[in-house]
PDB file of C-alpha atoms and ligand atoms in Angstrom:
ATOM      1  CA  MET C  93     100.821   2.894 131.854  1.00  0.00           C
ATOM      2  CA  ARG C  94     104.356   4.202 131.349  1.00  0.00           C
ATOM      3  CA  ILE C  95     105.575   5.591 134.674  1.00  0.00           C
ATOM      4  CA  GLY C  96     108.780   7.384 135.642  1.00  0.00           C
ATOM      5  CA  VAL C  97     109.934   6.866 139.221  1.00  0.00           C
ATOM      6  CA  LEU C  98     112.572   9.372 140.319  1.00  0.00           C
ATOM      7  CA  GLY C  99     114.659   8.005 143.174  1.00  0.00           C
ATOM      8  CA  THR C 100     116.836   5.047 144.070  1.00  0.00           C
ATOM      9  CA  GLY C 101     116.579   5.151 147.876  1.00  0.00           C
ATOM     10  CA  MET C 102     114.021   2.992 149.700  1.00  0.00           C
ATOM     11  CA  VAL C 103     110.842   4.589 148.368  1.00  0.00           C
ATOM     12  CA  GLY C 104     111.724   4.544 144.661  1.00  0.00           C
ATOM     13  CA  PRO C 105     112.332   0.771 144.498  1.00  0.00           C
ATOM     14  CA  ALA C 106     109.275   0.011 146.690  1.00  0.00           C
ATOM     15  CA  ILE C 107     106.944   2.067 144.485  1.00  0.00           C
ATOM     16  CA  ALA C 108     108.575   0.957 141.226  1.00  0.00           C
ATOM     17  CA  THR C 109     108.389  -2.737 142.165  1.00  0.00           C
ATOM     18  CA  LYS C 110     104.707  -2.413 143.057  1.00  0.00           C
ATOM     19  CA  LEU C 111     103.978  -0.629 139.774  1.00  0.00           C
ATOM     20  CA  VAL C 112     105.769  -3.315 137.730  1.00  0.00           C
ATOM     21  CA  SER C 113     103.844  -6.022 139.591  1.00  0.00           C
ATOM     22  CA  LEU C 114     100.629  -4.243 138.533  1.00  0.00           C
ATOM     23  CA  GLY C 115     101.710  -4.421 134.885  1.00  0.00           C
ATOM     24  CA  HIS C 116     103.049  -0.895 134.380  1.00  0.00           C
ATOM     25  CA  ASP C 117     106.109  -0.051 132.306  1.00  0.00           C
ATOM     26  CA  VAL C 118     108.398   1.651 134.815  1.00  0.00           C
ATOM     27  CA  ARG C 119     111.676   3.535 134.378  1.00  0.00           C
ATOM     28  CA  MET C 120     113.623   4.399 137.504  1.00  0.00           C
ATOM     29  CA  GLY C 121     115.588   7.660 137.394  1.00  0.00           C
ATOM     30  CA  SER C 122     118.773   8.683 139.127  1.00  0.00           C
ATOM     31  CA  ARG C 123     121.289  11.559 138.825  1.00  0.00           C
ATOM     32  CA  GLU C 124     123.265   9.411 136.410  1.00  0.00           C
ATOM     33  CA  ALA C 125     122.114   6.564 134.191  1.00  0.00           C
ATOM     34  CA  GLY C 126     123.656   3.272 135.233  1.00  0.00           C
ATOM     35  CA  ASN C 127     123.216   3.929 138.967  1.00  0.00           C
ATOM     36  CA  GLU C 128     124.170   0.684 140.705  1.00  0.00           C
ATOM     37  CA  LYS C 129     120.926   0.412 142.710  1.00  0.00           C
ATOM     38  CA  ALA C 130     118.745   1.259 139.701  1.00  0.00           C
ATOM     39  CA  VAL C 131     120.523  -1.294 137.492  1.00  0.00           C
ATOM     40  CA  ALA C 132     120.119  -3.991 140.169  1.00  0.00           C
ATOM     41  CA  TRP C 133     116.435  -3.079 140.622  1.00  0.00           C
ATOM     42  CA  ALA C 134     115.730  -3.237 136.865  1.00  0.00           C
ATOM     43  CA  ALA C 135     117.467  -6.632 136.597  1.00  0.00           C
ATOM     44  CA  GLU C 136     115.492  -8.048 139.506  1.00  0.00           C
ATOM     45  CA  ALA C 137     112.128  -6.506 138.587  1.00  0.00           C
ATOM     46  CA  GLY C 138     112.437  -7.910 135.049  1.00  0.00           C
ATOM     47  CA  GLU C 139     110.026  -7.209 132.225  1.00  0.00           C
ATOM     48  CA  GLY C 140     108.548  -3.725 132.384  1.00  0.00           C
ATOM     49  CA  ALA C 141     111.488  -2.329 134.369  1.00  0.00           C
ATOM     50  CA  SER C 142     114.239  -0.066 133.074  1.00  0.00           C
ATOM     51  CA  GLU C 143     116.507   2.680 134.363  1.00  0.00           C
ATOM     52  CA  GLY C 144     118.103   5.923 133.247  1.00  0.00           C
ATOM     53  CA  ASN C 145     118.822   9.424 134.456  1.00  0.00           C
ATOM     54  CA  PHE C 146     116.098  11.682 135.870  1.00  0.00           C
ATOM     55  CA  ALA C 147     115.280  13.090 132.411  1.00  0.00           C
ATOM     56  CA  ASP C 148     115.097   9.597 130.851  1.00  0.00           C
ATOM     57  CA  ALA C 149     112.642   8.487 133.529  1.00  0.00           C
ATOM     58  CA  ALA C 150     110.490  11.623 133.372  1.00  0.00           C
ATOM     59  CA  SER C 151     110.268  11.594 129.577  1.00  0.00           C
ATOM     60  CA  HIS C 152     109.363   7.890 129.677  1.00  0.00           C
ATOM     61  CA  GLY C 153     106.498   8.428 132.114  1.00  0.00           C
ATOM     62  CA  GLU C 154     102.957   9.415 131.311  1.00  0.00           C
ATOM     63  CA  LEU C 155     102.889   9.831 135.085  1.00  0.00           C
ATOM     64  CA  VAL C 156     105.928  10.670 137.241  1.00  0.00           C
ATOM     65  CA  VAL C 157     106.617   9.922 140.915  1.00  0.00           C
ATOM     66  CA  ASN C 158     109.061  12.012 142.950  1.00  0.00           C
ATOM     67  CA  CYS C 159     110.879   9.811 145.475  1.00  0.00           C
ATOM     68  CA  THR C 160     114.021  11.925 145.857  1.00  0.00           C
ATOM     69  CA  ALA C 161     115.533  13.441 149.010  1.00  0.00           C
ATOM     70  CA  GLY C 162     113.221  16.354 149.843  1.00  0.00           C
ATOM     71  CA  VAL C 163     115.909  19.036 150.160  1.00  0.00           C
ATOM     72  CA  ALA C 164     117.199  18.002 146.700  1.00  0.00           C
ATOM     73  CA  SER C 165     113.833  17.413 144.991  1.00  0.00           C
ATOM     74  CA  LEU C 166     113.695  20.754 143.152  1.00  0.00           C
ATOM     75  CA  GLU C 167     117.187  20.079 141.819  1.00  0.00           C
ATOM     76  CA  ALA C 168     116.262  16.521 140.820  1.00  0.00           C
ATOM     77  CA  LEU C 169     113.063  17.691 139.100  1.00  0.00           C
ATOM     78  CA  GLY C 170     115.027  20.439 137.356  1.00  0.00           C
ATOM     79  CA  ALA C 171     117.304  17.730 135.980  1.00  0.00           C
ATOM     80  CA  ALA C 172     114.218  15.717 134.998  1.00  0.00           C
ATOM     81  CA  GLY C 173     113.253  18.703 132.879  1.00  0.00           C
ATOM     82  CA  GLU C 174     110.261  21.028 132.920  1.00  0.00           C
ATOM     83  CA  ASP C 175     109.142  19.880 129.465  1.00  0.00           C
ATOM     84  CA  ASN C 176     109.237  16.225 130.537  1.00  0.00           C
ATOM     85  CA  LEU C 177     106.856  17.030 133.414  1.00  0.00           C
ATOM     86  CA  ALA C 178     104.469  19.362 131.590  1.00  0.00           C
ATOM     87  CA  GLY C 179     100.857  18.188 131.550  1.00  0.00           C
ATOM     88  CA  LYS C 180     101.680  15.064 133.589  1.00  0.00           C
ATOM     89  CA  VAL C 181     100.474  13.984 136.993  1.00  0.00           C
ATOM     90  CA  LEU C 182     103.473  14.290 139.342  1.00  0.00           C
ATOM     91  CA  ILE C 183     103.047  12.394 142.607  1.00  0.00           C
ATOM     92  CA  ASP C 184     105.287  13.942 145.254  1.00  0.00           C
ATOM     93  CA  ILE C 185     106.183  11.565 148.084  1.00  0.00           C
ATOM     94  CA  ALA C 186     109.202  13.515 149.349  1.00  0.00           C
ATOM     95  CA  ASN C 187     109.551  15.232 152.708  1.00  0.00           C
ATOM     96  CA  PRO C 188     111.802  18.299 153.137  1.00  0.00           C
ATOM     97  CA  LEU C 189     113.891  16.779 155.915  1.00  0.00           C
ATOM     98  CA  ASP C 190     117.168  18.555 156.659  1.00  0.00           C
ATOM     99  CA  PHE C 191     119.753  16.192 158.137  1.00  0.00           C
ATOM    100  CA  SER C 192     122.579  18.756 158.013  1.00  0.00           C
ATOM    101  CA  HIS C 193     122.279  19.585 161.741  1.00  0.00           C
ATOM    102  CA  GLY C 194     122.290  15.924 162.804  1.00  0.00           C
ATOM    103  CA  MET C 195     119.498  13.777 164.187  1.00  0.00           C
ATOM    104  CA  PRO C 196     116.615  14.157 164.417  1.00  0.00           C
ATOM    105  CA  PRO C 197     116.238  16.020 161.129  1.00  0.00           C
ATOM    106  CA  THR C 198     114.368  19.326 161.005  1.00  0.00           C
ATOM    107  CA  LEU C 199     111.976  20.575 158.324  1.00  0.00           C
ATOM    108  CA  ALA C 200     113.802  22.803 155.835  1.00  0.00           C
ATOM    109  CA  PHE C 201     110.620  24.928 155.575  1.00  0.00           C
ATOM    110  CA  CYS C 202     107.080  24.618 156.925  1.00  0.00           C
ATOM    111  CA  ASN C 203     104.042  26.414 158.376  1.00  0.00           C
ATOM    112  CA  ASP C 204     102.967  28.605 155.439  1.00  0.00           C
ATOM    113  CA  ASP C 205     104.937  26.637 152.845  1.00  0.00           C
ATOM    114  CA  SER C 206     105.586  23.056 151.767  1.00  0.00           C
ATOM    115  CA  LEU C 207     107.658  21.077 149.317  1.00  0.00           C
ATOM    116  CA  GLY C 208     104.541  20.023 147.434  1.00  0.00           C
ATOM    117  CA  GLU C 209     103.610  23.667 146.872  1.00  0.00           C
ATOM    118  CA  ARG C 210     107.186  24.659 145.994  1.00  0.00           C
ATOM    119  CA  ILE C 211     107.265  21.932 143.349  1.00  0.00           C
ATOM    120  CA  GLN C 212     103.924  23.070 141.909  1.00  0.00           C
ATOM    121  CA  ALA C 213     105.158  26.701 141.824  1.00  0.00           C
ATOM    122  CA  ALA C 214     108.464  25.738 140.181  1.00  0.00           C
ATOM    123  CA  PHE C 215     106.782  23.461 137.614  1.00  0.00           C
ATOM    124  CA  PRO C 216     103.399  25.125 136.950  1.00  0.00           C
ATOM    125  CA  ALA C 217     102.573  22.891 133.972  1.00  0.00           C
ATOM    126  CA  ALA C 218     102.946  19.723 136.074  1.00  0.00           C
ATOM    127  CA  ARG C 219      99.870  18.408 137.909  1.00  0.00           C
ATOM    128  CA  VAL C 220     101.342  17.935 141.382  1.00  0.00           C
ATOM    129  CA  VAL C 221      99.661  15.687 143.939  1.00  0.00           C
ATOM    130  CA  LYS C 222     101.248  15.196 147.353  1.00  0.00           C
ATOM    131  CA  ALA C 223     100.569  11.665 148.545  1.00  0.00           C
ATOM    132  CA  LEU C 224     101.929   8.766 150.618  1.00  0.00           C
ATOM    133  CA  ASN C 225     104.553  10.874 152.439  1.00  0.00           C
ATOM    134  CA  THR C 226     103.057  10.161 155.884  1.00  0.00           C
ATOM    135  CA  MET C 227     104.020   6.487 156.108  1.00  0.00           C
ATOM    136  CA  ASN C 228     106.832   4.008 155.663  1.00  0.00           C
ATOM    137  CA  CYS C 229     107.395   2.920 152.055  1.00  0.00           C
ATOM    138  CA  GLN C 230     106.372  -0.675 152.763  1.00  0.00           C
ATOM    139  CA  VAL C 231     102.990   0.477 154.069  1.00  0.00           C
ATOM    140  CA  MET C 232     102.518   2.702 150.986  1.00  0.00           C
ATOM    141  CA  VAL C 233     102.400  -0.320 148.695  1.00  0.00           C
ATOM    142  CA  GLU C 234     100.939  -2.854 151.151  1.00  0.00           C
ATOM    143  CA  PRO C 235      98.450  -1.083 153.415  1.00  0.00           C
ATOM    144  CA  THR C 236      97.354  -4.353 155.046  1.00  0.00           C
ATOM    145  CA  ARG C 237     100.682  -4.395 156.930  1.00  0.00           C
ATOM    146  CA  VAL C 238      98.876  -2.100 159.391  1.00  0.00           C
ATOM    147  CA  PRO C 239      95.534  -3.261 160.858  1.00  0.00           C
ATOM    148  CA  GLY C 240      92.499  -0.991 160.991  1.00  0.00           C
ATOM    149  CA  ASP C 241      91.024   1.811 158.939  1.00  0.00           C
ATOM    150  CA  HIS C 242      94.130   3.947 158.502  1.00  0.00           C
ATOM    151  CA  ALA C 243      94.342   6.718 155.937  1.00  0.00           C
ATOM    152  CA  VAL C 244      96.368   8.029 153.025  1.00  0.00           C
ATOM    153  CA  PHE C 245      96.219  11.755 152.242  1.00  0.00           C
ATOM    154  CA  ILE C 246      96.214  13.446 148.847  1.00  0.00           C
ATOM    155  CA  SER C 247      96.718  17.196 148.353  1.00  0.00           C
ATOM    156  CA  GLY C 248      97.016  19.592 145.457  1.00  0.00           C
ATOM    157  CA  GLU C 249      95.129  22.090 143.331  1.00  0.00           C
ATOM    158  CA  ASP C 250      94.206  19.786 140.426  1.00  0.00           C
ATOM    159  CA  ASP C 251      91.074  17.739 141.176  1.00  0.00           C
ATOM    160  CA  GLY C 252      91.457  15.638 138.016  1.00  0.00           C
ATOM    161  CA  ALA C 253      95.030  14.744 138.978  1.00  0.00           C
ATOM    162  CA  LYS C 254      93.934  13.820 142.510  1.00  0.00           C
ATOM    163  CA  HIS C 255      91.246  11.574 141.012  1.00  0.00           C
ATOM    164  CA  GLU C 256      93.874   9.777 138.890  1.00  0.00           C
ATOM    165  CA  VAL C 257      96.133   9.367 141.931  1.00  0.00           C
ATOM    166  CA  ALA C 258      93.239   8.013 144.001  1.00  0.00           C
ATOM    167  CA  GLU C 259      92.676   5.370 141.309  1.00  0.00           C
ATOM    168  CA  LEU C 260      96.347   4.399 141.411  1.00  0.00           C
ATOM    169  CA  LEU C 261      96.233   4.210 145.220  1.00  0.00           C
ATOM    170  CA  ALA C 262      93.151   1.987 144.973  1.00  0.00           C
ATOM    171  CA  SER C 263      95.198  -0.373 142.794  1.00  0.00           C
ATOM    172  CA  PHE C 264      97.795  -0.453 145.626  1.00  0.00           C
ATOM    173  CA  GLY C 265      95.036  -1.693 147.961  1.00  0.00           C
ATOM    174  CA  TRP C 266      93.806   1.558 149.531  1.00  0.00           C
ATOM    175  CA  PRO C 267      89.991   1.519 149.972  1.00  0.00           C
ATOM    176  CA  SER C 268      88.475   4.704 148.507  1.00  0.00           C
ATOM    177  CA  GLU C 269      86.933   5.791 151.832  1.00  0.00           C
ATOM    178  CA  ARG C 270      90.412   5.858 153.363  1.00  0.00           C
ATOM    179  CA  ILE C 271      91.874   8.157 150.690  1.00  0.00           C
ATOM    180  CA  VAL C 272      91.454  11.602 152.263  1.00  0.00           C
ATOM    181  CA  ASP C 273      91.631  14.744 150.112  1.00  0.00           C
ATOM    182  CA  LEU C 274      93.176  17.590 152.128  1.00  0.00           C
ATOM    183  CA  GLY C 275      92.683  20.261 149.467  1.00  0.00           C
ATOM    184  CA  GLY C 276      95.170  22.611 147.841  1.00  0.00           C
ATOM    185  CA  SER C 277      97.735  23.271 150.561  1.00  0.00           C
ATOM    186  CA  GLY C 278      97.321  19.991 152.435  1.00  0.00           C
ATOM    187  CA  ALA C 279     100.970  19.137 151.845  1.00  0.00           C
ATOM    188  CA  ARG C 280     101.885  21.540 154.682  1.00  0.00           C
ATOM    189  CA  GLY C 281     100.196  19.488 157.367  1.00  0.00           C
ATOM    190  CA  THR C 282     101.375  16.151 156.048  1.00  0.00           C
ATOM    191  CA  GLU C 283     104.999  17.327 155.864  1.00  0.00           C
ATOM    192  CA  MET C 284     104.771  18.851 159.369  1.00  0.00           C
ATOM    193  CA  TYR C 285     103.634  15.440 160.673  1.00  0.00           C
ATOM    194  CA  LEU C 286     107.137  14.101 160.056  1.00  0.00           C
ATOM    195  CA  PRO C 287     108.612  15.048 163.459  1.00  0.00           C
ATOM    196  CA  LEU C 288     105.771  13.096 165.103  1.00  0.00           C
ATOM    197  CA  TRP C 289     106.226  10.186 162.667  1.00  0.00           C
ATOM    198  CA  LEU C 290     109.937  10.014 163.561  1.00  0.00           C
ATOM    199  CA  ASN C 291     109.104  10.177 167.278  1.00  0.00           C
ATOM    200  CA  LEU C 292     106.574   7.342 166.941  1.00  0.00           C
ATOM    201  CA  TYR C 293     109.052   5.276 164.919  1.00  0.00           C
ATOM    202  CA  GLY C 294     111.590   5.613 167.720  1.00  0.00           C
ATOM    203  CA  GLN C 295     109.072   4.613 170.378  1.00  0.00           C
ATOM    204  CA  LEU C 296     107.285   1.799 168.475  1.00  0.00           C
ATOM    205  CA  GLN C 297     110.482   0.381 166.912  1.00  0.00           C
ATOM    206  CA  THR C 298     108.567  -0.469 163.734  1.00  0.00           C
ATOM    207  CA  GLY C 299     107.534   1.402 160.595  1.00  0.00           C
ATOM    208  CA  ASP C 300     104.273  -0.527 160.395  1.00  0.00           C
ATOM    209  CA  PHE C 301     101.963   2.156 161.812  1.00  0.00           C
ATOM    210  CA  ASN C 302      99.793   4.877 160.325  1.00  0.00           C
ATOM    211  CA  ILE C 303      97.242   7.609 160.995  1.00  0.00           C
ATOM    212  CA  SER C 304      93.571   6.693 161.420  1.00  0.00           C
ATOM    213  CA  VAL C 305      91.048   9.531 161.103  1.00  0.00           C
ATOM    214  CA  LEU C 306      87.972   9.054 163.280  1.00  0.00           C
ATOM    215  CA  ALA C 307      85.123  11.534 162.964  1.00  0.00           C
ATOM    216  CA  ALA C 308      81.613  11.737 164.384  1.00  0.00           C
ATOM    217  CA  LYS C 309      78.944  11.380 161.707  1.00  0.00           C
ATOM    218  CA  SER C 310      77.622  14.830 160.719  1.00  0.00           C
TER     219      SER C 310
HETATM  220  N1  LIG Q 296     111.943   5.973 153.469  1.00  0.00           N
HETATM  221  C1  LIG Q 296     110.616   6.013 153.615  1.00  0.00           C
HETATM  222  O1  LIG Q 296     109.967   5.005 153.954  1.00  0.00           O
HETATM  223  C2  LIG Q 296     109.892   7.303 153.330  1.00  0.00           C
HETATM  224  C3  LIG Q 296     108.546   7.427 153.704  1.00  0.00           C
HETATM  225  C4  LIG Q 296     107.857   8.606 153.352  1.00  0.00           C
HETATM  226  C5  LIG Q 296     108.487   9.596 152.637  1.00  0.00           C
HETATM  227  N2  LIG Q 296     109.808   9.454 152.318  1.00  0.00           N
HETATM  228  C6  LIG Q 296     110.459  10.518 151.531  1.00  0.00           C
HETATM  229  O2  LIG Q 296     110.703   9.959 150.241  1.00  0.00           O
HETATM  230  C7  LIG Q 296     111.897  10.505 149.682  1.00  0.00           C
HETATM  231  C8  LIG Q 296     112.850   9.378 149.311  1.00  0.00           C
HETATM  232  O3  LIG Q 296     113.287   8.753 150.494  1.00  0.00           O
HETATM  233  P1  LIG Q 296     114.319   7.533 150.430  1.00  0.00           P
HETATM  234  O4  LIG Q 296     114.581   7.160 151.830  1.00  0.00           O
HETATM  235  O5  LIG Q 296     113.829   6.528 149.484  1.00  0.00           O
HETATM  236  O6  LIG Q 296     115.615   8.124 149.714  1.00  0.00           O
HETATM  237  P2  LIG Q 296     116.578   9.394 149.960  1.00  0.00           P
HETATM  238  O7  LIG Q 296     117.880   8.900 150.415  1.00  0.00           O
HETATM  239  O8  LIG Q 296     115.885  10.418 150.803  1.00  0.00           O
HETATM  240  O9  LIG Q 296     116.700   9.982 148.471  1.00  0.00           O
HETATM  241  C9  LIG Q 296     117.396   9.262 147.517  1.00  0.00           C
HETATM  242  C10 LIG Q 296     117.240   9.896 146.156  1.00  0.00           C
HETATM  243  O10 LIG Q 296     117.487  11.311 146.201  1.00  0.00           O
HETATM  244  C11 LIG Q 296     118.409  11.633 145.146  1.00  0.00           C
HETATM  245  N3  LIG Q 296     119.266  12.761 145.547  1.00  0.00           N
HETATM  246  C12 LIG Q 296     119.973  12.891 146.700  1.00  0.00           C
HETATM  247  N4  LIG Q 296     120.682  14.040 146.684  1.00  0.00           N
HETATM  248  C13 LIG Q 296     120.430  14.635 145.476  1.00  0.00           C
HETATM  249  C14 LIG Q 296     120.870  15.844 144.870  1.00  0.00           C
HETATM  250  N5  LIG Q 296     121.730  16.684 145.461  1.00  0.00           N
HETATM  251  N6  LIG Q 296     120.384  16.147 143.637  1.00  0.00           N
HETATM  252  C15 LIG Q 296     119.508  15.316 143.020  1.00  0.00           C
HETATM  253  N7  LIG Q 296     119.070  14.151 143.555  1.00  0.00           N
HETATM  254  C16 LIG Q 296     119.531  13.824 144.760  1.00  0.00           C
HETATM  255  C17 LIG Q 296     119.243  10.382 144.974  1.00  0.00           C
HETATM  256  O11 LIG Q 296     119.792  10.407 143.662  1.00  0.00           O
HETATM  257  P3  LIG Q 296     120.737   9.196 143.135  1.00  0.00           P
HETATM  258  O12 LIG Q 296     119.774   8.154 142.667  1.00  0.00           O
HETATM  259  O13 LIG Q 296     121.498   9.821 142.021  1.00  0.00           O
HETATM  260  O14 LIG Q 296     121.576   8.775 144.282  1.00  0.00           O
HETATM  261  C18 LIG Q 296     118.231   9.286 145.183  1.00  0.00           C
HETATM  262  O15 LIG Q 296     117.570   8.963 143.980  1.00  0.00           O
HETATM  263  C19 LIG Q 296     112.463  11.451 150.747  1.00  0.00           C
HETATM  264  O16 LIG Q 296     112.060  12.764 150.446  1.00  0.00           O
HETATM  265  C20 LIG Q 296     111.810  10.973 152.036  1.00  0.00           C
HETATM  266  O17 LIG Q 296     111.668  12.015 152.988  1.00  0.00           O
HETATM  267  C21 LIG Q 296     110.524   8.354 152.667  1.00  0.00           C
END
């Protein structure tokens, strides 16, 4: 599949490298084509890897992944272009963390709102699925780094899009029973988990941990 990965931080290269290793044709997007990190990634990832600006990457992709800074994601997706996102599954991994008041970051908005929902509202023709935002990027693409039956959440209004994302997650190594659908506004809860994730990261001194959901059989 042709996939556009928006973002040159830690998540973009981790996701893009995994996708190339699975045989996908991946273009990494940045604010400006020729971004130093994107060029280095494309050279290292080799065949099936290319780079460009956000619009280049989004138009390239049959599926698009948002790995941009959460407080800038609407701006980045605006640069990617509404038409380049229309009708496509858009996986949103970003968290709306506001670092402007120092550490630890706060959530720019929450409770009755989420970035996933704001993206869906701003780009109604895109098929937005919030996923993978509750774990470190290395765990996203290599779930066996964490032992046990830990979970990945998917949220959004489009059941067909969530099904496609679940298939992609399965190809990353996520067993289907550990892919948990949280429904339409599930992005709220997953984004509001971030303060706890940051707290745990500080205490555990490793990013190799995740949520396990244990329920009594009904
Ligand atoms: N790090 C993790 O393991 C992890 C885990 C879960 C979720 N997340 C979430 O995933 C997202 C990416 O995280 P990250 O650590 O990889 O990178 P990041 O530093 O949060 O974001 C880097 C990307 O955001 C873009 N960006 C920054 N400011 C922008 C602006 N004003 N307008 C447009 N684009 C802008 C950058 O564009 P350029 O390429 O042009 O510089 C770059 O591509 C974040 O939302 C984060 O909360 C991260």
